[in-house]
Amino acid sequence: MKANKFPGKKCVALLLDPDKTREKSLQNILQIAENCHTDFIMAGGSLTFSSIDQMIDDVRKHCNIPVVLFPGNLLQLSQKADIILLLSLISGRNSELLIGNHVIAAPFLRNVKHKLVSVGYILISCGSKTSVEYISQTEAIPSDKPDIVVATAMAGEMLGLSLIYLEAGSGASNTIPPGIIRSVRENINVPLAVGGGIRNKKEVEEIFKAGADLIVLGNGCEKNPNLLTEACSVRDKFRLSE
Ligand code: 1GP
């Protein structure tokens, strides 16, 4: 993210699926998020049946954490978020997700340009096929081809994208391998986000240690809300040593 939006230190984001956030459970997880000083609440998904605007309103009722829009498609665009990720799926070759949708979105987004963060979104195959792979109709980069991931991230940075996001996919059976994160970290200077399949504290530690600046947690926190507290305490330890 741009310097003014990204604190320049390790961060944790909680990704909420608008379809799975009933009022009571939303209130619980947001209370936990606030208590452990979660840096961002992310809203969005590959396919949603519920309104993103409504979810952002609900989140704001219960906490003051900045909301980051993570739009899975044009129907999820909202001007209500504090930060809007302008995602380019640079691991794929679907031109709509590289430029087509951006052209359609530009007039809608022109009044909120200050909220935009351009993101090189890189999907890496870490087990079974994920929703984002199917919905985007793109092929993920195989996890045993780190050189392709590194070159893709480098190209994204050279094109001027302000954040690289390594994505294993929501509910992925394995996280992005730390070796890939390390190699990407060594070859780019922009902030690096990592998400997908992170389920325990050890994985959070490994991913931060490998060089991630921002860790995105979704399903793991739905099943075990304590994971968010653990991830934030790992983040705090890294911040102390930064
Ligand atoms: C998905 O990276 C995020 O875009 C989070 O994935 O739900 O598997 O944590 P999980």
PDB file of C-alpha atoms and ligand atoms in Angstrom:
ATOM      1  CA  MET A   1       0.000   0.000   0.000  1.00  0.00           C
ATOM      2  CA  LYS A   2       1.123   3.586  -0.379  1.00  0.00           C
ATOM      3  CA  ALA A   3       3.212   4.934   2.472  1.00  0.00           C
ATOM      4  CA  ASN A   4       0.338   7.016   3.822  1.00  0.00           C
ATOM      5  CA  LYS A   5      -1.996   4.012   3.947  1.00  0.00           C
ATOM      6  CA  PHE A   6       0.391   1.289   5.023  1.00  0.00           C
ATOM      7  CA  PRO A   7       2.178   1.834   8.343  1.00  0.00           C
ATOM      8  CA  GLY A   8       5.494   0.417   7.048  1.00  0.00           C
ATOM      9  CA  LYS A   9       5.559  -2.269   9.708  1.00  0.00           C
ATOM     10  CA  LYS A  10       4.116  -5.766  10.073  1.00  0.00           C
ATOM     11  CA  CYS A  11       0.309  -5.747   9.896  1.00  0.00           C
ATOM     12  CA  VAL A  12      -2.585  -8.174  10.265  1.00  0.00           C
ATOM     13  CA  ALA A  13      -5.847  -7.946   8.311  1.00  0.00           C
ATOM     14  CA  LEU A  14      -9.046  -9.834   9.033  1.00  0.00           C
ATOM     15  CA  LEU A  15     -10.941 -10.733   5.865  1.00  0.00           C
ATOM     16  CA  LEU A  16     -14.694 -10.942   6.434  1.00  0.00           C
ATOM     17  CA  ASP A  17     -16.981 -12.717   4.038  1.00  0.00           C
ATOM     18  CA  PRO A  18     -20.221 -10.657   3.803  1.00  0.00           C
ATOM     19  CA  ASP A  19     -22.225 -13.896   3.435  1.00  0.00           C
ATOM     20  CA  LYS A  20     -20.950 -15.367   6.676  1.00  0.00           C
ATOM     21  CA  THR A  21     -21.173 -12.362   8.978  1.00  0.00           C
ATOM     22  CA  ARG A  22     -24.374 -12.528  10.978  1.00  0.00           C
ATOM     23  CA  GLU A  23     -24.819  -9.588  13.382  1.00  0.00           C
ATOM     24  CA  LYS A  24     -23.924 -11.551  16.524  1.00  0.00           C
ATOM     25  CA  SER A  25     -20.834 -13.313  15.161  1.00  0.00           C
ATOM     26  CA  LEU A  26     -19.721 -10.080  13.460  1.00  0.00           C
ATOM     27  CA  GLN A  27     -19.926  -8.229  16.739  1.00  0.00           C
ATOM     28  CA  ASN A  28     -17.885 -10.947  18.503  1.00  0.00           C
ATOM     29  CA  ILE A  29     -15.071 -11.096  15.974  1.00  0.00           C
ATOM     30  CA  LEU A  30     -14.865  -7.300  15.686  1.00  0.00           C
ATOM     31  CA  GLN A  31     -14.588  -7.006  19.449  1.00  0.00           C
ATOM     32  CA  ILE A  32     -11.688  -9.466  19.366  1.00  0.00           C
ATOM     33  CA  ALA A  33     -10.189  -7.573  16.409  1.00  0.00           C
ATOM     34  CA  GLU A  34     -10.331  -4.296  18.270  1.00  0.00           C
ATOM     35  CA  ASN A  35      -8.916  -5.771  21.488  1.00  0.00           C
ATOM     36  CA  CYS A  36      -5.829  -7.104  19.730  1.00  0.00           C
ATOM     37  CA  HIS A  37      -5.418  -3.997  17.528  1.00  0.00           C
ATOM     38  CA  THR A  38      -6.002  -5.657  14.184  1.00  0.00           C
ATOM     39  CA  ASP A  39      -4.730  -3.255  11.539  1.00  0.00           C
ATOM     40  CA  PHE A  40      -7.391  -3.678   8.859  1.00  0.00           C
ATOM     41  CA  ILE A  41     -10.771  -5.273   8.215  1.00  0.00           C
ATOM     42  CA  MET A  42     -10.982  -6.488   4.630  1.00  0.00           C
ATOM     43  CA  ALA A  43     -14.342  -6.873   2.868  1.00  0.00           C
ATOM     44  CA  GLY A  44     -14.942  -8.855  -0.295  1.00  0.00           C
ATOM     45  CA  GLY A  45     -14.660 -12.282  -1.882  1.00  0.00           C
ATOM     46  CA  SER A  46     -14.702 -14.184  -5.161  1.00  0.00           C
ATOM     47  CA  LEU A  47     -18.486 -14.491  -5.065  1.00  0.00           C
ATOM     48  CA  THR A  48     -20.823 -12.809  -2.595  1.00  0.00           C
ATOM     49  CA  PHE A  49     -24.587 -12.914  -2.215  1.00  0.00           C
ATOM     50  CA  SER A  50     -24.774 -10.095   0.343  1.00  0.00           C
ATOM     51  CA  SER A  51     -24.231  -6.352   0.069  1.00  0.00           C
ATOM     52  CA  ILE A  52     -20.720  -5.056   0.666  1.00  0.00           C
ATOM     53  CA  ASP A  53     -22.084  -1.581   1.507  1.00  0.00           C
ATOM     54  CA  GLN A  54     -24.263  -3.085   4.212  1.00  0.00           C
ATOM     55  CA  MET A  55     -21.371  -5.055   5.612  1.00  0.00           C
ATOM     56  CA  ILE A  56     -19.137  -1.978   5.770  1.00  0.00           C
ATOM     57  CA  ASP A  57     -21.918  -0.109   7.625  1.00  0.00           C
ATOM     58  CA  ASP A  58     -22.231  -3.020  10.062  1.00  0.00           C
ATOM     59  CA  VAL A  59     -18.472  -3.146  10.649  1.00  0.00           C
ATOM     60  CA  ARG A  60     -18.401   0.588  11.385  1.00  0.00           C
ATOM     61  CA  LYS A  61     -21.164   0.178  13.983  1.00  0.00           C
ATOM     62  CA  HIS A  62     -18.936  -2.100  16.026  1.00  0.00           C
ATOM     63  CA  CYS A  63     -15.358  -0.918  15.553  1.00  0.00           C
ATOM     64  CA  ASN A  64     -13.036   1.833  14.345  1.00  0.00           C
ATOM     65  CA  ILE A  65     -10.603  -0.344  12.419  1.00  0.00           C
ATOM     66  CA  PRO A  66      -9.992   0.906   8.844  1.00  0.00           C
ATOM     67  CA  VAL A  67     -12.007  -1.043   6.259  1.00  0.00           C
ATOM     68  CA  VAL A  68     -10.205  -2.198   3.121  1.00  0.00           C
ATOM     69  CA  LEU A  69     -12.314  -3.120   0.107  1.00  0.00           C
ATOM     70  CA  PHE A  70     -11.030  -6.305  -1.542  1.00  0.00           C
ATOM     71  CA  PRO A  71     -13.400  -6.512  -4.520  1.00  0.00           C
ATOM     72  CA  GLY A  72     -13.891  -9.883  -6.157  1.00  0.00           C
ATOM     73  CA  ASN A  73     -15.706  -8.243  -9.058  1.00  0.00           C
ATOM     74  CA  LEU A  74     -17.244  -4.956 -10.243  1.00  0.00           C
ATOM     75  CA  LEU A  75     -20.478  -5.585  -8.322  1.00  0.00           C
ATOM     76  CA  GLN A  76     -18.511  -5.361  -5.092  1.00  0.00           C
ATOM     77  CA  LEU A  77     -17.271  -1.828  -5.705  1.00  0.00           C
ATOM     78  CA  SER A  78     -18.095   0.528  -2.865  1.00  0.00           C
ATOM     79  CA  GLN A  79     -16.978   4.048  -2.077  1.00  0.00           C
ATOM     80  CA  LYS A  80     -17.614   3.464   1.621  1.00  0.00           C
ATOM     81  CA  ALA A  81     -14.342   1.719   2.444  1.00  0.00           C
ATOM     82  CA  ASP A  82     -11.362   3.641   3.827  1.00  0.00           C
ATOM     83  CA  ILE A  83      -8.981   1.954   1.395  1.00  0.00           C
ATOM     84  CA  ILE A  84      -9.888   0.382  -1.956  1.00  0.00           C
ATOM     85  CA  LEU A  85      -7.646  -2.265  -3.472  1.00  0.00           C
ATOM     86  CA  LEU A  86      -7.414  -1.839  -7.228  1.00  0.00           C
ATOM     87  CA  LEU A  87      -6.491  -5.408  -8.011  1.00  0.00           C
ATOM     88  CA  SER A  88      -4.730  -6.561 -11.153  1.00  0.00           C
ATOM     89  CA  LEU A  89      -4.581 -10.343 -11.376  1.00  0.00           C
ATOM     90  CA  ILE A  90      -1.060 -10.387 -12.795  1.00  0.00           C
ATOM     91  CA  SER A  91      -0.557 -14.152 -12.408  1.00  0.00           C
ATOM     92  CA  GLY A  92      -3.322 -14.655 -14.994  1.00  0.00           C
ATOM     93  CA  ARG A  93      -3.853 -13.699 -18.597  1.00  0.00           C
ATOM     94  CA  ASN A  94      -7.490 -12.696 -18.385  1.00  0.00           C
ATOM     95  CA  SER A  95      -7.413  -9.214 -19.924  1.00  0.00           C
ATOM     96  CA  GLU A  96     -10.619  -8.196 -18.120  1.00  0.00           C
ATOM     97  CA  LEU A  97      -8.820  -8.641 -14.799  1.00  0.00           C
ATOM     98  CA  LEU A  98      -5.690  -6.882 -16.040  1.00  0.00           C
ATOM     99  CA  ILE A  99      -7.324  -3.769 -17.561  1.00  0.00           C
ATOM    100  CA  GLY A 100     -10.934  -4.324 -18.773  1.00  0.00           C
ATOM    101  CA  ASN A 101     -12.642  -4.032 -15.379  1.00  0.00           C
ATOM    102  CA  HIS A 102     -10.404  -1.140 -14.399  1.00  0.00           C
ATOM    103  CA  VAL A 103     -11.629   0.854 -17.399  1.00  0.00           C
ATOM    104  CA  ILE A 104     -15.244   0.218 -16.389  1.00  0.00           C
ATOM    105  CA  ALA A 105     -14.517   1.063 -12.752  1.00  0.00           C
ATOM    106  CA  ALA A 106     -12.492   4.239 -13.372  1.00  0.00           C
ATOM    107  CA  PRO A 107     -15.416   6.715 -13.683  1.00  0.00           C
ATOM    108  CA  PHE A 108     -16.968   5.268 -10.506  1.00  0.00           C
ATOM    109  CA  LEU A 109     -13.675   5.506  -8.645  1.00  0.00           C
ATOM    110  CA  ARG A 110     -12.546   8.940  -9.772  1.00  0.00           C
ATOM    111  CA  ASN A 111     -13.985  10.680  -6.688  1.00  0.00           C
ATOM    112  CA  VAL A 112     -12.225   8.294  -4.340  1.00  0.00           C
ATOM    113  CA  LYS A 113      -8.816   8.216  -6.035  1.00  0.00           C
ATOM    114  CA  HIS A 114      -7.162   9.057  -2.713  1.00  0.00           C
ATOM    115  CA  LYS A 115      -8.422   5.735  -1.319  1.00  0.00           C
ATOM    116  CA  LEU A 116      -6.965   3.547  -4.065  1.00  0.00           C
ATOM    117  CA  VAL A 117      -4.023   1.195  -3.669  1.00  0.00           C
ATOM    118  CA  SER A 118      -2.914  -0.568  -6.851  1.00  0.00           C
ATOM    119  CA  VAL A 119      -2.204  -4.225  -6.164  1.00  0.00           C
ATOM    120  CA  GLY A 120      -0.386  -6.897  -8.148  1.00  0.00           C
ATOM    121  CA  TYR A 121      -2.490  -9.890  -7.173  1.00  0.00           C
ATOM    122  CA  ILE A 122      -0.635 -13.165  -7.685  1.00  0.00           C
ATOM    123  CA  LEU A 123      -2.474 -16.447  -7.352  1.00  0.00           C
ATOM    124  CA  ILE A 124      -0.299 -19.432  -6.450  1.00  0.00           C
ATOM    125  CA  SER A 125      -1.538 -23.002  -6.622  1.00  0.00           C
ATOM    126  CA  CYS A 126      -1.226 -24.478  -3.115  1.00  0.00           C
ATOM    127  CA  GLY A 127      -3.432 -27.576  -3.233  1.00  0.00           C
ATOM    128  CA  SER A 128      -6.890 -28.004  -4.686  1.00  0.00           C
ATOM    129  CA  LYS A 129      -8.440 -25.540  -7.127  1.00  0.00           C
ATOM    130  CA  THR A 130      -9.754 -22.451  -5.336  1.00  0.00           C
ATOM    131  CA  SER A 131     -12.830 -20.275  -6.016  1.00  0.00           C
ATOM    132  CA  VAL A 132     -10.739 -17.362  -7.247  1.00  0.00           C
ATOM    133  CA  GLU A 133      -9.062 -19.589  -9.832  1.00  0.00           C
ATOM    134  CA  TYR A 134     -12.383 -20.855 -11.149  1.00  0.00           C
ATOM    135  CA  ILE A 135     -14.213 -17.510 -11.038  1.00  0.00           C
ATOM    136  CA  SER A 136     -11.332 -15.593 -12.618  1.00  0.00           C
ATOM    137  CA  GLN A 137     -10.849 -18.277 -15.266  1.00  0.00           C
ATOM    138  CA  THR A 138      -7.110 -17.981 -14.831  1.00  0.00           C
ATOM    139  CA  GLU A 139      -4.423 -20.479 -14.016  1.00  0.00           C
ATOM    140  CA  ALA A 140      -2.564 -20.084 -10.740  1.00  0.00           C
ATOM    141  CA  ILE A 141       1.248 -20.210 -10.822  1.00  0.00           C
ATOM    142  CA  PRO A 142       2.396 -23.654  -9.595  1.00  0.00           C
ATOM    143  CA  SER A 143       4.017 -23.422  -6.145  1.00  0.00           C
ATOM    144  CA  ASP A 144       7.050 -25.349  -7.410  1.00  0.00           C
ATOM    145  CA  LYS A 145       7.851 -22.553  -9.887  1.00  0.00           C
ATOM    146  CA  PRO A 146       9.180 -19.816  -7.551  1.00  0.00           C
ATOM    147  CA  ASP A 147      11.083 -18.108 -10.365  1.00  0.00           C
ATOM    148  CA  ILE A 148       7.845 -17.387 -12.210  1.00  0.00           C
ATOM    149  CA  VAL A 149       6.314 -15.948  -9.025  1.00  0.00           C
ATOM    150  CA  VAL A 150       9.373 -13.745  -8.441  1.00  0.00           C
ATOM    151  CA  ALA A 151       9.466 -12.485 -12.039  1.00  0.00           C
ATOM    152  CA  THR A 152       5.720 -11.766 -11.889  1.00  0.00           C
ATOM    153  CA  ALA A 153       6.104  -9.776  -8.661  1.00  0.00           C
ATOM    154  CA  MET A 154       9.068  -7.867 -10.121  1.00  0.00           C
ATOM    155  CA  ALA A 155       7.062  -7.034 -13.242  1.00  0.00           C
ATOM    156  CA  GLY A 156       4.189  -5.807 -11.078  1.00  0.00           C
ATOM    157  CA  GLU A 157       6.499  -3.481  -9.182  1.00  0.00           C
ATOM    158  CA  MET A 158       8.086  -2.257 -12.435  1.00  0.00           C
ATOM    159  CA  LEU A 159       4.607  -1.444 -13.759  1.00  0.00           C
ATOM    160  CA  GLY A 160       4.111   0.840 -10.765  1.00  0.00           C
ATOM    161  CA  LEU A 161       1.831  -1.305  -8.594  1.00  0.00           C
ATOM    162  CA  SER A 162       2.137  -0.305  -4.935  1.00  0.00           C
ATOM    163  CA  LEU A 163       1.568  -3.646  -3.224  1.00  0.00           C
ATOM    164  CA  ILE A 164       2.162  -7.279  -4.174  1.00  0.00           C
ATOM    165  CA  TYR A 165      -0.315  -9.805  -2.775  1.00  0.00           C
ATOM    166  CA  LEU A 166       0.618 -13.505  -2.825  1.00  0.00           C
ATOM    167  CA  GLU A 167      -2.665 -15.424  -2.639  1.00  0.00           C
ATOM    168  CA  ALA A 168      -3.102 -19.156  -2.017  1.00  0.00           C
ATOM    169  CA  GLY A 169      -6.896 -18.714  -2.234  1.00  0.00           C
ATOM    170  CA  SER A 170      -9.493 -18.614   0.483  1.00  0.00           C
ATOM    171  CA  GLY A 171      -9.580 -21.919   2.363  1.00  0.00           C
ATOM    172  CA  ALA A 172      -6.479 -23.213   0.557  1.00  0.00           C
ATOM    173  CA  SER A 173      -5.208 -26.498   1.957  1.00  0.00           C
ATOM    174  CA  ASN A 174      -1.660 -25.112   2.201  1.00  0.00           C
ATOM    175  CA  THR A 175      -0.285 -21.632   2.738  1.00  0.00           C
ATOM    176  CA  ILE A 176       2.118 -19.924   0.324  1.00  0.00           C
ATOM    177  CA  PRO A 177       5.463 -21.687   0.951  1.00  0.00           C
ATOM    178  CA  PRO A 178       7.796 -19.465   3.027  1.00  0.00           C
ATOM    179  CA  GLY A 179      10.589 -20.041   0.476  1.00  0.00           C
ATOM    180  CA  ILE A 180       8.523 -18.283  -2.210  1.00  0.00           C
ATOM    181  CA  ILE A 181       7.717 -15.397   0.136  1.00  0.00           C
ATOM    182  CA  ARG A 182      11.428 -15.018   0.956  1.00  0.00           C
ATOM    183  CA  SER A 183      12.433 -14.998  -2.723  1.00  0.00           C
ATOM    184  CA  VAL A 184       9.797 -12.412  -3.615  1.00  0.00           C
ATOM    185  CA  ARG A 185      10.747 -10.258  -0.610  1.00  0.00           C
ATOM    186  CA  GLU A 186      14.386 -10.256  -1.726  1.00  0.00           C
ATOM    187  CA  ASN A 187      13.460  -9.033  -5.180  1.00  0.00           C
ATOM    188  CA  ILE A 188      10.901  -6.272  -4.637  1.00  0.00           C
ATOM    189  CA  ASN A 189      10.756  -3.142  -2.499  1.00  0.00           C
ATOM    190  CA  VAL A 190       7.007  -2.509  -2.287  1.00  0.00           C
ATOM    191  CA  PRO A 191       5.009  -3.964   0.639  1.00  0.00           C
ATOM    192  CA  LEU A 192       4.165  -7.661   0.426  1.00  0.00           C
ATOM    193  CA  ALA A 193       0.810  -9.135   1.511  1.00  0.00           C
ATOM    194  CA  VAL A 194       0.270 -12.885   1.953  1.00  0.00           C
ATOM    195  CA  GLY A 195      -3.012 -14.736   2.440  1.00  0.00           C
ATOM    196  CA  GLY A 196      -4.871 -17.981   1.998  1.00  0.00           C
ATOM    197  CA  GLY A 197      -4.992 -21.098   4.150  1.00  0.00           C
ATOM    198  CA  ILE A 198      -3.301 -19.627   7.240  1.00  0.00           C
ATOM    199  CA  ARG A 199      -4.666 -21.573  10.205  1.00  0.00           C
ATOM    200  CA  ASN A 200      -2.249 -21.386  13.112  1.00  0.00           C
ATOM    201  CA  LYS A 201       0.285 -19.268  14.959  1.00  0.00           C
ATOM    202  CA  LYS A 202       3.274 -21.207  13.606  1.00  0.00           C
ATOM    203  CA  GLU A 203       2.257 -20.402  10.031  1.00  0.00           C
ATOM    204  CA  VAL A 204       1.829 -16.730  10.936  1.00  0.00           C
ATOM    205  CA  GLU A 205       5.346 -16.706  12.417  1.00  0.00           C
ATOM    206  CA  GLU A 206       6.862 -18.430   9.384  1.00  0.00           C
ATOM    207  CA  ILE A 207       5.133 -16.078   6.942  1.00  0.00           C
ATOM    208  CA  PHE A 208       6.142 -12.911   8.791  1.00  0.00           C
ATOM    209  CA  LYS A 209       9.680 -14.265   9.189  1.00  0.00           C
ATOM    210  CA  ALA A 210       9.880 -14.969   5.464  1.00  0.00           C
ATOM    211  CA  GLY A 211       9.209 -11.289   4.784  1.00  0.00           C
ATOM    212  CA  ALA A 212       5.464 -10.664   4.573  1.00  0.00           C
ATOM    213  CA  ASP A 213       4.442  -7.162   5.668  1.00  0.00           C
ATOM    214  CA  LEU A 214       0.719  -7.873   5.781  1.00  0.00           C
ATOM    215  CA  ILE A 215      -0.922 -11.190   6.653  1.00  0.00           C
ATOM    216  CA  VAL A 216      -4.548 -11.737   5.635  1.00  0.00           C
ATOM    217  CA  LEU A 217      -6.634 -14.112   7.752  1.00  0.00           C
ATOM    218  CA  GLY A 218     -10.112 -15.290   6.777  1.00  0.00           C
ATOM    219  CA  ASN A 219     -11.450 -18.826   7.277  1.00  0.00           C
ATOM    220  CA  GLY A 220      -8.902 -19.592   9.993  1.00  0.00           C
ATOM    221  CA  CYS A 221     -10.426 -16.892  12.239  1.00  0.00           C
ATOM    222  CA  GLU A 222     -13.986 -17.964  11.501  1.00  0.00           C
ATOM    223  CA  LYS A 223     -13.173 -21.412  12.874  1.00  0.00           C
ATOM    224  CA  ASN A 224     -10.884 -20.183  15.651  1.00  0.00           C
ATOM    225  CA  PRO A 225     -11.251 -16.472  16.522  1.00  0.00           C
ATOM    226  CA  ASN A 226      -8.305 -16.879  18.914  1.00  0.00           C
ATOM    227  CA  LEU A 227      -6.061 -17.099  15.822  1.00  0.00           C
ATOM    228  CA  LEU A 228      -6.517 -13.363  15.307  1.00  0.00           C
ATOM    229  CA  THR A 229      -5.254 -12.571  18.812  1.00  0.00           C
ATOM    230  CA  GLU A 230      -2.321 -14.959  18.332  1.00  0.00           C
ATOM    231  CA  ALA A 231      -1.449 -13.447  14.944  1.00  0.00           C
ATOM    232  CA  CYS A 232      -1.489  -9.923  16.387  1.00  0.00           C
ATOM    233  CA  SER A 233       0.760 -10.969  19.269  1.00  0.00           C
ATOM    234  CA  VAL A 234       3.233 -12.473  16.760  1.00  0.00           C
ATOM    235  CA  ARG A 235       3.019  -9.205  14.771  1.00  0.00           C
ATOM    236  CA  ASP A 236       3.775  -7.209  17.944  1.00  0.00           C
ATOM    237  CA  LYS A 237       6.884  -9.314  18.616  1.00  0.00           C
ATOM    238  CA  PHE A 238       8.147  -8.675  15.078  1.00  0.00           C
ATOM    239  CA  ARG A 239       7.425  -4.951  15.415  1.00  0.00           C
ATOM    240  CA  LEU A 240       9.550  -4.803  18.568  1.00  0.00           C
ATOM    241  CA  SER A 241      12.482  -6.299  16.710  1.00  0.00           C
ATOM    242  CA  GLU A 242      12.043  -4.094  13.585  1.00  0.00           C
TER     243      GLU A 242
HETATM  244  C1  1GP B   1      -8.385 -14.966   0.719  1.00  0.00           C
HETATM  245  O1  1GP B   1      -6.189 -14.651   1.447  1.00  0.00           O
HETATM  246  C2  1GP B   1      -7.511 -14.584   1.831  1.00  0.00           C
HETATM  247  O2  1GP B   1      -8.366 -14.021  -0.255  1.00  0.00           O
HETATM  248  C3  1GP B   1      -7.808 -15.350   3.101  1.00  0.00           C
HETATM  249  O3  1GP B   1      -7.818 -16.733   2.913  1.00  0.00           O
HETATM  250  O4  1GP B   1      -9.848 -17.502   4.097  1.00  0.00           O
HETATM  251  O5  1GP B   1      -7.970 -19.094   3.636  1.00  0.00           O
HETATM  252  O6  1GP B   1      -7.714 -17.305   5.336  1.00  0.00           O
HETATM  253  P1  1GP B   1      -8.365 -17.713   4.055  1.00  0.00           P
END
